Amino acid sequence: MTQDKDPDRAVSQTVKALLSLRDLILSGALQPGERISELSMVERTGVSRTPVRMALVRLEEEGLIEAIPSGGFAVKAFSEADIFDSIEVRGAMEGLVARAAAERGASRAALADIKLCLDDIDALTRHPVLNLDHFASYVQLNARFHAALHDMSGSAVMIRQAERASALPFASPSGFVMAQSALPQARTILIVAQDQHRCVIEAIENREGERAESIMREHARLARRNLQLALGNQTTLDLVAGSALIRRPSRA
Amino acid sequence: MTQDKDPDRAVSQTVKALLSLRDLILSGALQPGERISELSMVERTGVSRTPVRMALVRLEEEGLIEAIPSGGFAVKAFSEADIFDSIEVRGAMEGLVARAAAERGASRAALADIKLCLDDIDALTRHPVLNLDHFASYVQLNARFHAALHDMSGSAVMIRQAERASALPFASPSGFVMAQSALPQARTILIVAQDQHRCVIEAIENREGERAESIMREHARLARRNLQLALGNQTTLDLVAGSALIRRPSRA
DNA sequence: TTTCCTCATATTGTATACAGGAAGGATAGG
DNA sequence: CCTATCCTTCCTGTATACAATATGAGGAAA
């Protein structure tokens, strides 16, 4: 009901290529730095070169791959600092949308809607013990919250930019949630994050722009802390989509 | 010396199409809302459909055109509010890079380099009377300053995002400079802008992150004021690239 | 006169052919 | 044994052909 499930029909070849390629890259099937052969992708995705090429252009804009001067594209590698900065950028953009929502005022309907989302998250975190399904649900709800927050800015330009910043590699609001799930502090982190959710909505309701902005920036820094925790051990790292693209600074 | 001038040789067809299409759109040759016929673009640009299509995808990412649900692309229209928000987004990103530069520290070489740029701008503004050539030079120098500022963040991710934000329609740091030139306050605006340039570099040198960020945000708001002035009368509006895409909210 | 349906046309999305050039290996020379 | 050069192979960028579908005009019916 949410979207078309059929993977073959009613989906453009370009979209199919885009999803396949993104999966291939994030799963680590393609080595960072390695040139992406278009013909190989034709074989692997089952679509012809034209849509593959379209998808490559979009993935370049997304930041997952980069153009090679002599032609073609290569998978990017990401340092811990790169990911930190991506999250910081996302925090800045979400801070901006939150401030805009607060200063310009959010509609009663939007506030009511996002509070329902918050209630759902509360219901989730009330469980004394959280399993993988719970975390998967949280990822969904969290995405819903962030999308709704963006919408509350009321600005198409800001919404677009916030979405684009969130689509940066490893910058997604839920990027490290699944990794959290293996951590002992998992529940604590979720509770803190949810408190920030509540606070930013309160700030928006009270028209406190500065406060709303700084909360969202801090909220992004919570993701950075998750990243640090996730990078700490291999078990959690394996739960991060695209972990094969992360180059550790040292091999000590 | 700055870049390849030859429009025919040694430039890929895709780049040629990209530049041609952007010009066509900004010049107002294509009506906002109107579907962009690929075949027409083939005729007008002299390249085949494939590179035209590539260029269209990139222009969509840039935000100048949007996909039509039934296929193809249409030129976007921009309200005054859209442009305000684009500039605000750019200000937020440049605020972020300035803060990063301040907090992480800029190299002596980078500081020396950007100060040379500032000196050049000072030399320009010292002229008692400014003609169109002066403003054109300012546009160049201003672009150089902003690019150098982005670089000072030292973060490839932030540089990239700052450039992308600056590439949003009408969000360029120099977007309304040429329009200024026809205004009586032109020189004043330039002097104020240049003072902000000096101040932000001082803040970065002194490691004052918060100050550097707020200066760049305010610097962007100066562009917003220029926009308001430019929208005020037709003479100045005509100097704005892409003015045909701006839809006035009312025709009073 | 207005609305709906049908059909011809035009346009996009996709596949594929072709040419120029880059990457890598093998071979010959130092 | 190392290095430089040439050659083969593969790959990308571009053009174009083809099919499915959207668009718009024109006519018929209410």
Coordinates of C-alpha atoms (C1' of nucleotides) in Angstrom, one line a residue:
Chain A
M1 CA 0.0 0.0 0.0
T2 CA 2.9 2.3 0.7
Q3 CA 4.4 1.9 -2.7
D4 CA 4.6 -0.3 -5.7
K5 CA 6.1 -3.6 -4.6
D6 CA 6.5 -5.3 -8.0
P7 CA 10.2 -5.0 -8.9
D8 CA 9.8 -5.7 -12.6
R9 CA 6.7 -4.0 -13.8
A10 CA 5.7 -0.3 -13.5
V11 CA 9.1 0.7 -12.4
S12 CA 11.3 2.6 -14.8
Q13 CA 14.6 0.9 -15.8
T14 CA 16.4 4.0 -14.5
V15 CA 15.0 3.6 -11.1
K16 CA 15.7 -0.1 -11.1
A17 CA 19.3 0.6 -12.1
L18 CA 19.6 3.3 -9.4
L19 CA 18.4 1.0 -6.6
S20 CA 20.5 -1.9 -7.8
L21 CA 23.7 0.2 -8.1
R22 CA 23.2 1.8 -4.7
D23 CA 22.7 -1.6 -3.2
L24 CA 25.8 -3.0 -5.0
I25 CA 27.9 -0.1 -3.7
L26 CA 26.6 -0.1 -0.2
S27 CA 26.9 -3.9 0.1
G28 CA 30.6 -3.6 -0.7
A29 CA 30.3 -5.6 -3.9
L30 CA 32.3 -2.8 -5.6
Q31 CA 35.6 -1.8 -4.1
P32 CA 36.1 1.9 -3.2
G33 CA 38.4 3.6 -5.7
E34 CA 37.6 1.0 -8.3
R35 CA 36.2 2.1 -11.7
I36 CA 32.6 1.1 -12.2
S37 CA 32.4 -0.7 -15.5
E38 CA 29.1 0.1 -17.2
L39 CA 29.0 -3.2 -19.0
S40 CA 29.4 -5.1 -15.8
M41 CA 26.5 -3.1 -14.3
V42 CA 24.5 -3.9 -17.4
E43 CA 25.1 -7.6 -16.7
R44 CA 24.4 -7.3 -13.0
T45 CA 21.3 -5.1 -13.1
G46 CA 19.7 -6.4 -16.3
V47 CA 19.0 -3.0 -17.8
S48 CA 20.9 -1.5 -20.7
R49 CA 23.7 1.1 -20.6
T50 CA 21.5 4.1 -21.0
P51 CA 19.6 3.8 -17.7
V52 CA 22.7 2.6 -15.9
R53 CA 24.4 5.7 -17.0
M54 CA 21.5 7.9 -15.8
A55 CA 21.7 6.2 -12.4
L56 CA 25.5 6.8 -12.3
V57 CA 25.0 10.5 -12.8
R58 CA 22.4 10.6 -10.0
L59 CA 24.7 8.6 -7.7
E60 CA 27.4 11.1 -8.4
E61 CA 25.2 14.0 -7.4
E62 CA 24.3 12.0 -4.3
G63 CA 28.0 11.8 -3.4
L64 CA 28.3 8.0 -3.4
I65 CA 30.6 7.9 -6.5
E66 CA 32.8 10.4 -8.2
A67 CA 33.8 11.1 -11.8
I68 CA 37.1 9.9 -13.0
P69 CA 39.0 12.6 -15.0
S70 CA 39.6 10.2 -17.8
G71 CA 36.0 9.1 -17.9
G72 CA 33.6 6.9 -16.0
F73 CA 33.0 6.8 -12.3
A74 CA 34.6 5.3 -9.2
V75 CA 33.2 4.3 -5.8
K76 CA 34.2 6.8 -3.2
A77 CA 35.8 6.0 0.1
F78 CA 34.8 7.8 3.3
S79 CA 37.0 8.7 6.2
E80 CA 35.5 9.0 9.7
A81 CA 36.0 12.8 9.3
D82 CA 34.0 12.8 6.1
I83 CA 31.1 11.1 7.8
F84 CA 31.3 13.5 10.8
D85 CA 31.1 16.4 8.4
S86 CA 28.2 14.9 6.5
I87 CA 26.3 14.5 9.7
E88 CA 27.3 18.1 10.7
V89 CA 26.0 19.4 7.3
R90 CA 22.7 17.5 7.9
G91 CA 22.5 19.0 11.3
A92 CA 23.0 22.5 10.0
M93 CA 20.2 22.0 7.4
E94 CA 17.8 20.4 9.9
G95 CA 18.6 23.2 12.3
L96 CA 17.7 25.7 9.6
V97 CA 14.4 24.0 8.8
A98 CA 13.5 23.8 12.5
R99 CA 14.3 27.4 13.0
A100 CA 12.2 28.3 10.0
A101 CA 9.3 26.2 11.3
A102 CA 9.6 28.0 14.7
E103 CA 9.9 31.5 13.4
R104 CA 7.3 31.2 10.6
G105 CA 4.9 29.1 12.6
A106 CA 3.7 25.6 12.0
S107 CA 0.1 24.7 11.3
R108 CA -2.0 23.1 13.9
A109 CA -2.5 20.1 11.6
A110 CA 1.3 19.6 11.1
L111 CA 1.9 19.8 14.9
A112 CA -0.9 17.3 15.6
D113 CA 0.5 15.0 12.9
I114 CA 4.0 15.0 14.1
K115 CA 2.9 14.5 17.7
L116 CA 1.2 11.3 16.6
C117 CA 4.5 10.2 15.3
L118 CA 6.2 11.0 18.6
D119 CA 3.6 9.0 20.5
D120 CA 4.3 6.0 18.3
I121 CA 8.0 6.3 19.1
D122 CA 7.2 6.7 22.8
A123 CA 5.2 3.5 22.6
L124 CA 8.1 1.8 21.1
T125 CA 10.7 2.9 23.6
R126 CA 8.4 1.9 26.4
H127 CA 9.2 -1.7 25.7
P128 CA 11.7 -2.8 28.4
V129 CA 13.7 -4.9 26.0
L130 CA 14.2 -3.9 22.3
N131 CA 14.8 -6.4 19.6
L132 CA 15.8 -5.9 15.9
D133 CA 12.2 -5.5 14.8
H134 CA 11.8 -2.7 17.3
F135 CA 14.8 -0.9 15.9
A136 CA 13.6 -1.5 12.3
S137 CA 10.3 0.2 13.3
Y138 CA 12.2 3.0 14.9
V139 CA 14.1 3.6 11.7
Q140 CA 10.7 4.0 9.9
L141 CA 9.2 6.2 12.5
N142 CA 12.4 8.3 12.8
A143 CA 12.4 8.8 9.0
R144 CA 8.7 9.9 9.3
F145 CA 9.5 12.3 12.0
H146 CA 12.4 13.9 10.2
A147 CA 10.4 14.2 6.9
A148 CA 7.5 15.8 8.8
L149 CA 9.9 18.2 10.5
H150 CA 11.3 19.3 7.1
D151 CA 7.8 19.8 5.9
M152 CA 7.0 22.1 8.8
S153 CA 9.4 24.6 7.5
G154 CA 6.8 25.3 4.8
S155 CA 9.6 26.0 2.4
A156 CA 10.0 23.8 -0.7
V157 CA 13.6 25.0 -1.1
M158 CA 14.5 24.1 2.4
I159 CA 12.7 20.8 2.3
R160 CA 14.5 19.9 -0.8
Q161 CA 17.9 20.8 0.7
A162 CA 17.2 19.1 4.0
E163 CA 16.3 15.9 2.1
R164 CA 19.4 16.2 0.0
A165 CA 21.6 16.7 3.0
S166 CA 20.0 13.6 4.7
A167 CA 20.7 11.6 1.5
L168 CA 24.4 12.2 1.8
P169 CA 26.3 9.0 2.4
F170 CA 26.1 8.1 6.1
A171 CA 24.3 11.3 6.9
S172 CA 20.8 9.8 7.2
P173 CA 19.0 10.4 10.5
S174 CA 18.7 6.7 10.9
G175 CA 22.0 5.7 9.5
F176 CA 23.5 4.2 12.6
V177 CA 20.3 3.1 14.4
M178 CA 20.7 -0.5 13.4
A179 CA 24.2 -0.4 14.6
Q180 CA 23.0 0.9 17.9
S181 CA 20.8 -2.1 18.3
A182 CA 23.9 -4.2 19.2
L183 CA 25.1 -1.8 21.8
P184 CA 24.2 -1.9 25.5
Q185 CA 23.5 1.8 25.5
A186 CA 20.9 1.3 22.7
R187 CA 17.8 2.1 24.7
T188 CA 19.4 5.1 26.4
I189 CA 20.4 6.6 23.1
L190 CA 16.8 6.2 21.7
I191 CA 15.4 7.8 24.8
V192 CA 17.7 10.8 24.6
A193 CA 17.0 11.1 20.8
Q194 CA 13.3 11.0 21.5
D195 CA 13.6 13.7 24.1
Q196 CA 15.3 15.9 21.6
H197 CA 12.4 15.2 19.2
R198 CA 9.9 16.3 21.8
C199 CA 12.0 19.4 22.7
V200 CA 12.3 20.6 19.2
I201 CA 8.6 20.3 18.6
E202 CA 8.0 22.2 21.8
A203 CA 10.4 24.9 20.7
I204 CA 8.7 25.1 17.3
E205 CA 5.3 25.4 19.1
N206 CA 6.7 28.2 21.3
R207 CA 8.2 30.0 18.3
E208 CA 11.7 29.6 19.8
G209 CA 13.8 29.6 16.6
E210 CA 17.2 29.7 18.1
R211 CA 16.4 26.9 20.5
A212 CA 14.9 24.7 17.8
E213 CA 17.9 25.1 15.7
S214 CA 20.4 24.2 18.4
I215 CA 18.4 21.2 19.4
M216 CA 18.5 19.8 15.9
R217 CA 22.2 20.5 15.6
E218 CA 22.8 18.6 18.9
H219 CA 20.4 15.9 17.6
A220 CA 22.8 15.4 14.7
R221 CA 25.7 15.2 17.0
L222 CA 24.0 12.3 18.8
A223 CA 24.3 10.5 15.4
R224 CA 28.0 11.3 15.4
R225 CA 28.3 9.7 18.8
N226 CA 26.6 6.6 17.6
L227 CA 29.0 6.6 14.7
Q228 CA 31.9 6.6 17.1
L229 CA 30.4 3.8 19.1
A230 CA 29.7 1.8 16.0
L231 CA 33.2 2.2 14.6
G232 CA 34.5 0.9 17.9
N233 CA 33.7 -2.7 17.4
Q234 CA 33.3 -4.9 14.3
T235 CA 29.9 -6.4 15.3
T236 CA 28.2 -3.1 15.2
L237 CA 30.1 -1.9 12.2
D238 CA 28.8 -4.8 10.2
L239 CA 25.3 -3.6 10.8
V240 CA 26.0 -0.2 9.1
A241 CA 24.9 -0.1 5.5
G242 CA 28.0 0.7 3.4
S243 CA 30.5 0.0 6.0
A244 CA 32.8 -1.4 3.3
L245 CA 33.2 2.2 2.0
I246 CA 34.6 3.4 5.3
R247 CA 38.3 3.6 5.4
R248 CA 39.8 3.5 8.8
P249 CA 42.6 6.1 9.2
S250 CA 45.0 3.7 10.8
R251 CA 45.3 -0.1 11.1
A252 CA 46.6 -0.1 14.6
Chain B
M1 CA 44.4 31.2 -19.0
T2 CA 41.6 30.7 -16.5
Q3 CA 39.9 28.1 -18.6
D4 CA 39.4 26.7 -22.1
K5 CA 37.8 29.4 -24.2
D6 CA 37.2 27.3 -27.3
P7 CA 33.5 26.4 -27.4
D8 CA 33.7 23.7 -30.0
R9 CA 36.9 21.7 -29.4
A10 CA 38.1 19.8 -26.3
V11 CA 34.7 20.3 -24.5
S12 CA 32.4 17.3 -24.1
Q13 CA 29.0 17.5 -25.8
T14 CA 27.4 17.1 -22.4
V15 CA 29.1 20.2 -21.0
K16 CA 28.2 22.0 -24.1
A17 CA 24.6 21.0 -23.7
L18 CA 24.6 21.9 -20.0
L19 CA 25.9 25.4 -20.7
S20 CA 23.6 26.0 -23.6
L21 CA 20.5 24.8 -21.8
R22 CA 21.3 26.8 -18.7
D23 CA 21.7 29.9 -20.9
L24 CA 18.5 29.2 -22.7
I25 CA 16.6 28.8 -19.4
L26 CA 18.1 31.8 -17.6
S27 CA 17.7 34.0 -20.7
G28 CA 14.0 33.4 -20.6
A29 CA 13.9 31.6 -24.0
L30 CA 12.0 28.9 -22.3
Q31 CA 8.8 29.7 -20.5
P32 CA 8.5 28.6 -16.8
G33 CA 6.2 25.6 -16.5
E34 CA 6.7 24.8 -20.2
R35 CA 7.9 21.3 -21.0
I36 CA 11.4 21.3 -22.4
S37 CA 11.2 19.4 -25.7
E38 CA 14.4 17.3 -26.1
L39 CA 14.2 17.4 -29.9
S40 CA 14.0 21.2 -29.8
M41 CA 17.1 21.3 -27.6
V42 CA 18.9 19.0 -30.0
E43 CA 18.2 21.6 -32.7
R44 CA 19.2 24.6 -30.6
T45 CA 22.3 23.1 -29.0
G46 CA 23.6 21.1 -31.9
V47 CA 24.3 18.0 -29.9
S48 CA 22.3 14.8 -29.9
R49 CA 19.7 13.7 -27.5
T50 CA 22.0 11.7 -25.2
P51 CA 24.1 14.6 -23.9
V52 CA 21.0 16.8 -23.9
R53 CA 19.3 14.3 -21.6
M54 CA 22.4 14.1 -19.4
A55 CA 22.4 17.9 -19.1
L56 CA 18.7 17.8 -18.2
V57 CA 19.3 15.4 -15.3
R58 CA 22.1 17.7 -14.0
L59 CA 19.9 20.8 -14.3
E60 CA 17.2 19.0 -12.3
E61 CA 19.7 18.3 -9.5
E62 CA 20.7 21.9 -9.7
G63 CA 17.1 22.9 -9.1
L64 CA 16.6 24.9 -12.3
I65 CA 14.1 22.4 -13.8
E66 CA 11.8 19.7 -12.4
A67 CA 10.7 16.3 -13.6
I68 CA 7.2 16.1 -15.1
P69 CA 5.3 13.1 -13.7
S70 CA 4.3 11.9 -17.2
G71 CA 7.9 12.3 -18.4
G72 CA 10.4 15.0 -19.4
F73 CA 11.2 18.2 -17.6
A74 CA 9.8 21.6 -17.2
V75 CA 11.4 25.0 -16.3
K76 CA 10.7 25.9 -12.7
A77 CA 9.3 29.2 -11.6
F78 CA 10.6 30.9 -8.5
S79 CA 8.7 33.1 -6.1
E80 CA 10.5 35.8 -4.1
A81 CA 10.1 33.6 -1.1
D82 CA 11.9 30.7 -2.9
I83 CA 14.8 33.0 -3.7
F84 CA 14.9 34.2 -0.1
D85 CA 15.1 30.7 1.2
S86 CA 17.7 29.7 -1.3
I87 CA 19.9 32.5 -0.1
E88 CA 19.2 31.6 3.5
V89 CA 20.3 28.0 2.8
R90 CA 23.5 29.3 1.2
G91 CA 24.0 31.5 4.2
A92 CA 23.6 28.5 6.5
M93 CA 26.1 26.5 4.6
E94 CA 28.6 29.3 4.3
G95 CA 28.1 29.9 8.0
L96 CA 29.0 26.3 8.7
V97 CA 32.1 26.4 6.6
A98 CA 33.2 29.7 8.2
R99 CA 32.7 28.2 11.6
A100 CA 34.6 25.0 10.7
A101 CA 37.4 27.1 9.4
A102 CA 37.6 29.1 12.6
E103 CA 37.3 26.2 15.0
R104 CA 39.6 23.9 13.1
G105 CA 42.1 26.6 12.1
A106 CA 43.0 27.8 8.7
S107 CA 46.5 27.5 7.3
R108 CA 48.8 30.5 7.1
A109 CA 49.0 30.1 3.4
A110 CA 45.2 30.1 3.0
L111 CA 44.8 33.2 5.1
A112 CA 47.5 35.0 3.2
D113 CA 45.9 34.0 -0.1
I114 CA 42.4 35.1 0.8
K115 CA 43.8 38.4 2.1
L116 CA 45.3 39.1 -1.3
C117 CA 41.8 38.6 -2.7
L118 CA 40.5 41.1 -0.1
D119 CA 43.1 43.6 -1.1
D120 CA 42.1 43.3 -4.7
I121 CA 38.5 44.0 -3.7
D122 CA 39.6 47.0 -1.6
A123 CA 41.5 48.4 -4.6
L124 CA 38.3 48.1 -6.6
T125 CA 36.0 49.8 -4.1
R126 CA 38.5 52.7 -3.7
H127 CA 37.4 54.0 -7.1
P128 CA 35.1 56.9 -6.4
V129 CA 32.9 56.0 -9.3
L130 CA 32.2 52.4 -10.3
N131 CA 31.2 51.4 -13.8
L132 CA 29.9 48.1 -15.2
D133 CA 33.4 46.7 -15.7
H134 CA 34.2 47.3 -12.0
F135 CA 31.1 45.4 -11.0
A136 CA 32.0 42.6 -13.4
S137 CA 35.5 42.5 -11.8
Y138 CA 33.8 42.4 -8.4
V139 CA 31.7 39.4 -9.4
Q140 CA 35.0 37.6 -10.2
L141 CA 36.8 38.6 -7.1
N142 CA 33.7 37.8 -4.9
A143 CA 33.5 34.4 -6.4
R144 CA 37.2 33.9 -5.7
F145 CA 36.7 35.0 -2.1
H146 CA 33.8 32.7 -1.5
A147 CA 35.5 29.7 -3.1
A148 CA 38.6 30.4 -1.0
L149 CA 36.5 30.6 2.1
H150 CA 34.9 27.3 1.4
D151 CA 38.3 25.8 1.0
M152 CA 39.4 27.1 4.4
S153 CA 37.0 24.7 6.0
G154 CA 39.4 22.0 5.0
S155 CA 36.5 19.6 4.6
A156 CA 35.8 18.1 1.2
V157 CA 32.2 17.4 2.2
M158 CA 31.5 20.9 3.4
I159 CA 33.2 22.4 0.4
R160 CA 31.0 20.4 -1.9
Q161 CA 27.8 21.2 -0.1
A162 CA 28.7 24.9 0.1
E163 CA 29.3 25.0 -3.7
R164 CA 26.1 23.1 -4.3
A165 CA 24.1 25.6 -2.1
S166 CA 25.8 28.5 -4.0
A167 CA 24.7 26.9 -7.3
L168 CA 21.1 26.9 -6.3
P169 CA 19.1 29.2 -8.6
F170 CA 19.5 32.8 -7.6
A171 CA 21.6 31.8 -4.5
S172 CA 24.9 32.7 -5.9
P173 CA 27.0 35.1 -3.8
S174 CA 27.2 37.4 -6.8
G175 CA 23.7 36.8 -8.1
F176 CA 22.5 40.3 -7.7
V177 CA 25.7 42.3 -7.9
M178 CA 25.1 43.3 -11.5
A179 CA 21.6 44.4 -10.5
Q180 CA 23.2 46.5 -7.8
S181 CA 25.2 48.4 -10.3
A182 CA 22.2 50.4 -11.4
L183 CA 21.4 51.4 -7.9
P184 CA 22.5 54.6 -6.2
Q185 CA 23.4 52.6 -3.0
A186 CA 25.7 50.3 -5.1
R187 CA 28.9 51.5 -3.7
T188 CA 27.6 51.5 -0.1
I189 CA 26.5 47.9 -0.5
L190 CA 29.9 46.8 -1.8
I191 CA 31.7 48.5 1.1
V192 CA 29.5 46.8 3.6
A193 CA 29.9 43.5 2.0
Q194 CA 33.7 43.9 1.9
D195 CA 33.7 44.8 5.6
Q196 CA 31.9 41.5 6.3
H197 CA 34.5 39.8 4.2
R198 CA 37.3 41.3 6.4
C199 CA 35.4 40.6 9.6
V200 CA 34.8 36.9 8.9
I201 CA 38.5 36.4 8.0
E202 CA 39.4 38.1 11.3
A203 CA 37.0 35.9 13.1
I204 CA 38.5 32.8 11.5
E205 CA 42.0 34.0 12.4
N206 CA 41.0 34.5 16.0
R207 CA 39.3 31.1 16.1
E208 CA 35.9 32.7 16.8
G209 CA 33.6 30.1 15.3
E210 CA 30.3 31.5 16.4
R211 CA 31.2 35.0 15.2
A212 CA 32.4 33.7 11.8
E213 CA 29.2 31.8 11.4
S214 CA 26.9 34.7 12.2
I215 CA 28.8 37.0 10.0
M216 CA 28.4 34.7 7.0
R217 CA 24.7 34.4 7.7
E218 CA 24.3 38.1 7.8
H219 CA 26.4 38.4 4.7
A220 CA 23.9 36.2 2.9
R221 CA 21.1 38.5 4.2
L222 CA 22.8 41.3 2.4
A223 CA 22.2 39.5 -0.8
R224 CA 18.5 39.2 0.2
R225 CA 18.4 43.0 0.7
N226 CA 19.9 43.4 -2.8
L227 CA 17.2 41.1 -4.1
Q228 CA 14.5 43.2 -2.6
L229 CA 16.0 46.3 -4.1
A230 CA 16.5 44.7 -7.5
L231 CA 12.9 43.5 -7.5
G232 CA 11.8 47.0 -6.9
N233 CA 12.3 48.4 -10.3
Q234 CA 12.4 46.9 -13.8
T235 CA 15.8 48.4 -14.8
T236 CA 17.6 46.5 -12.1
L237 CA 15.5 43.4 -12.6
D238 CA 16.6 43.1 -16.2
L239 CA 20.2 42.9 -15.1
V240 CA 19.4 39.8 -13.1
A241 CA 20.2 36.6 -14.9
G242 CA 17.1 34.4 -15.0
S243 CA 14.7 37.2 -14.1
A244 CA 12.2 35.7 -16.5
L245 CA 11.8 32.8 -14.1
I246 CA 10.8 35.0 -11.2
R247 CA 7.1 35.0 -10.7
R248 CA 5.8 38.1 -8.9
P249 CA 3.2 37.2 -6.3
S250 CA 0.8 39.9 -7.4
R251 CA 0.4 42.2 -10.4
A252 CA -0.7 45.2 -8.5
Chain C
dT1 C1' -22.7 25.3 -27.1
dT2 C1' -20.3 22.1 -24.4
dT3 C1' -18.4 17.7 -23.3
dC4 C1' -16.6 13.4 -24.3
dC5 C1' -14.4 10.1 -27.3
dT6 C1' -11.2 8.8 -30.9
dC7 C1' -7.3 9.0 -33.5
dA8 C1' -3.1 10.9 -35.4
dT9 C1' 1.1 13.0 -33.9
dA10 C1' 4.8 13.9 -31.1
dT11 C1' 7.7 12.8 -27.3
dT12 C1' 10.0 10.3 -24.0
dG13 C1' 12.4 6.1 -22.2
dT14 C1' 15.3 2.4 -23.6
dA15 C1' 18.4 -0.3 -26.4
dT16 C1' 22.2 -0.6 -29.3
dA17 C1' 25.8 0.6 -32.8
dC18 C1' 30.0 3.1 -33.5
dA19 C1' 34.3 5.7 -32.9
dG20 C1' 37.9 7.7 -30.3
dG21 C1' 40.8 7.1 -26.5
dA22 C1' 42.6 5.1 -22.2
dA23 C1' 44.5 1.2 -19.5
dG24 C1' 47.3 -2.7 -19.1
dG25 C1' 50.2 -6.2 -20.7
dA26 C1' 53.8 -8.1 -23.6
dT27 C1' 58.1 -7.4 -25.8
dA28 C1' 62.4 -5.5 -26.8
dG29 C1' 66.2 -2.7 -25.4
dG30 C1' 69.4 -1.0 -21.9
Chain D
dC1 C1' 66.7 -7.1 -13.8
dC2 C1' 64.6 -2.8 -14.9
dT3 C1' 62.5 0.4 -18.1
dA4 C1' 60.4 2.2 -22.1
dT5 C1' 57.5 1.5 -26.0
dC6 C1' 54.1 -0.5 -28.7
dC7 C1' 50.0 -3.0 -29.3
dT8 C1' 45.9 -5.2 -28.1
dT9 C1' 41.8 -4.9 -25.6
dC10 C1' 38.3 -2.7 -23.3
dC11 C1' 35.7 1.2 -22.1
dT12 C1' 33.4 5.5 -22.3
dG13 C1' 30.9 9.2 -24.9
dT14 C1' 27.9 10.0 -28.5
dA15 C1' 24.5 9.3 -32.0
dT16 C1' 20.5 7.0 -33.5
dA17 C1' 16.7 3.5 -34.0
dC18 C1' 12.5 1.8 -32.0
dA19 C1' 8.5 1.1 -29.1
dA20 C1' 5.2 2.6 -25.7
dT21 C1' 2.8 6.3 -24.2
dA22 C1' 1.2 11.0 -23.5
dT23 C1' -0.8 15.0 -25.9
dG24 C1' -3.8 17.6 -28.5
dA25 C1' -7.0 18.2 -32.2
dG26 C1' -11.1 17.2 -34.3
dG27 C1' -15.5 15.4 -34.6
dA28 C1' -19.8 13.4 -32.7
dA29 C1' -23.3 13.4 -29.3
dA30 C1' -26.1 15.5 -25.6

